Amino acid sequence: MSDNQVSIAVENIDISIPNRTLIKSLTLSIKYKEFIAILGQNGCGKSLTLHTLAGVRLPASGEVKLMNENITNKAKRDIAKNLALLTQDTEDIFPSTVFDSVLIGRHPHISTFNNESAEDILIARDALNQVGLLDLESRDITTLSGGERRRLSIAQVLTQQPKIFLLDEPTNHLDPQYQLEVLKLFKAKVNLGCSVITTMHDVNLAARYATQCLLIFGDGNWIFGNTSKILNEENLTKLYGIKIEKIETKKQIFFSAI
């Protein structure tokens, strides 16, 4: 996969809720081997942006292209083979084991009348292993902790094996150890040629892992660009409505509210 090849193109889209435009004329191109962090206050439209990029919500205007084609023209199965959406929370309606749940991620790759292959099973188990849940594959999902259930959801999108990952707060419910491990895991996917677009609350994790950032202000305005350029005291103070200070060490840059 070429580093310069565009995975998702966004052309002049508006994202709105009743009586309010959250994002106006958003235009950007996301390439493979890029890690995009979306930052902003609660209610600014971060999740709605991901849902719009995934094609599950139509923009108020404009166009989203998945691999050079309007996403609304593509079959759902074709979208799911190339793009995975991790939502903020998962509601478990039916009882299931950890393994059966993660295997759902293979469904886009399995024809209607076929069962999972030996390869599908290996892929699912590898995904569980990557998030540290392989030993729990026979457990009922209702017995999992919040963090374990979140890692199961992450394993499910890994099992899907897309080229584009849309992640809504992937570190929700995770201990600091697993927050770092999950972000390292997706950074490795980027290095292998995938696109990762994720909403985040932690500016310092975004500064550490993201190649580009999209800042959403909730009033129609937005900024997109290289992380090192747009994550600065002025932009972040405006974004969060509190004074943000940059702290530099020999190894890393941190941002802190003051």
mmCIF file with all atom_site columns, N, CA and C in Angstrom, residues 22 38 49 61 70 91 118 124 159 198 204:
data_model
loop_
_atom_site.group_PDB
_atom_site.id
_atom_site.type_symbol
_atom_site.label_atom_id
_atom_site.label_alt_id
_atom_site.label_comp_id
_atom_site.label_asym_id
_atom_site.label_entity_id
_atom_site.label_seq_id
_atom_site.pdbx_PDB_ins_code
_atom_site.Cartn_x
_atom_site.Cartn_y
_atom_site.Cartn_z
_atom_site.occupancy
_atom_site.B_iso_or_equiv
_atom_site.pdbx_formal_charge
_atom_site.auth_seq_id
_atom_site.auth_comp_id
_atom_site.auth_asym_id
_atom_site.auth_atom_id
_atom_site.pdbx_PDB_model_num
ATOM 1  N N  . LEU A 1 22  ? -22.121 21.772  13.824 1.00 0.00 ? 22  LEU A N  1
ATOM 2  C CA . LEU A 1 22  ? -20.941 21.514  14.653 1.00 0.00 ? 22  LEU A CA 1
ATOM 3  C C  . LEU A 1 22  ? -19.650 21.664  13.856 1.00 0.00 ? 22  LEU A C  1
ATOM 4  N N  . ILE A 1 38  ? -8.666  12.852  16.795 1.00 0.00 ? 38  ILE A N  1
ATOM 5  C CA . ILE A 1 38  ? -9.707  13.875  16.788 1.00 0.00 ? 38  ILE A CA 1
ATOM 6  C C  . ILE A 1 38  ? -9.911  14.343  18.228 1.00 0.00 ? 38  ILE A C  1
ATOM 7  N N  . THR A 1 49  ? -18.459 12.717  13.729 1.00 0.00 ? 49  THR A N  1
ATOM 8  C CA . THR A 1 49  ? -17.490 12.728  12.632 1.00 0.00 ? 49  THR A CA 1
ATOM 9  C C  . THR A 1 49  ? -17.090 11.310  12.257 1.00 0.00 ? 49  THR A C  1
ATOM 10 N N  . SER A 1 61  ? -24.220 18.097  4.322  1.00 0.00 ? 61  SER A N  1
ATOM 11 C CA . SER A 1 61  ? -23.852 18.403  2.942  1.00 0.00 ? 61  SER A CA 1
ATOM 12 C C  . SER A 1 61  ? -22.442 17.874  2.716  1.00 0.00 ? 61  SER A C  1
ATOM 13 N N  . ASN A 1 70  ? -17.710 7.482   -3.619 1.00 0.00 ? 70  ASN A N  1
ATOM 14 C CA . ASN A 1 70  ? -18.657 7.939   -2.605 1.00 0.00 ? 70  ASN A CA 1
ATOM 15 C C  . ASN A 1 70  ? -19.100 6.751   -1.757 1.00 0.00 ? 70  ASN A C  1
ATOM 16 N N  . GLU A 1 91  ? -23.416 -2.707  23.630 1.00 0.00 ? 91  GLU A N  1
ATOM 17 C CA . GLU A 1 91  ? -24.529 -3.292  24.381 1.00 0.00 ? 91  GLU A CA 1
ATOM 18 C C  . GLU A 1 91  ? -24.662 -4.763  24.004 1.00 0.00 ? 91  GLU A C  1
ATOM 19 N N  . ALA A 1 118 ? -10.892 -22.547 9.247  1.00 0.00 ? 118 ALA A N  1
ATOM 20 C CA . ALA A 1 118 ? -9.797  -22.678 10.215 1.00 0.00 ? 118 ALA A CA 1
ATOM 21 C C  . ALA A 1 118 ? -8.983  -21.396 10.264 1.00 0.00 ? 118 ALA A C  1
ATOM 22 N N  . ALA A 1 124 ? -9.132  -14.885 14.686 1.00 0.00 ? 124 ALA A N  1
ATOM 23 C CA . ALA A 1 124 ? -9.856  -14.460 15.882 1.00 0.00 ? 124 ALA A CA 1
ATOM 24 C C  . ALA A 1 124 ? -9.028  -14.717 17.143 1.00 0.00 ? 124 ALA A C  1
ATOM 25 N N  . THR A 1 159 ? -10.048 -8.481  14.371 1.00 0.00 ? 159 THR A N  1
ATOM 26 C CA . THR A 1 159 ? -10.434 -9.690  13.649 1.00 0.00 ? 159 THR A CA 1
ATOM 27 C C  . THR A 1 159 ? -11.009 -9.360  12.280 1.00 0.00 ? 159 THR A C  1
ATOM 28 N N  . THR A 1 198 ? -8.970  8.203   15.293 1.00 0.00 ? 198 THR A N  1
ATOM 29 C CA . THR A 1 198 ? -9.501  7.925   16.613 1.00 0.00 ? 198 THR A CA 1
ATOM 30 C C  . THR A 1 198 ? -9.845  9.198   17.370 1.00 0.00 ? 198 THR A C  1
ATOM 31 N N  . ASN A 1 204 ? -2.067  14.431  25.686 1.00 0.00 ? 204 ASN A N  1
ATOM 32 C CA . ASN A 1 204 ? -0.694  13.941  25.729 1.00 0.00 ? 204 ASN A CA 1
ATOM 33 C C  . ASN A 1 204 ? -0.534  12.614  25.001 1.00 0.00 ? 204 ASN A C  1
#
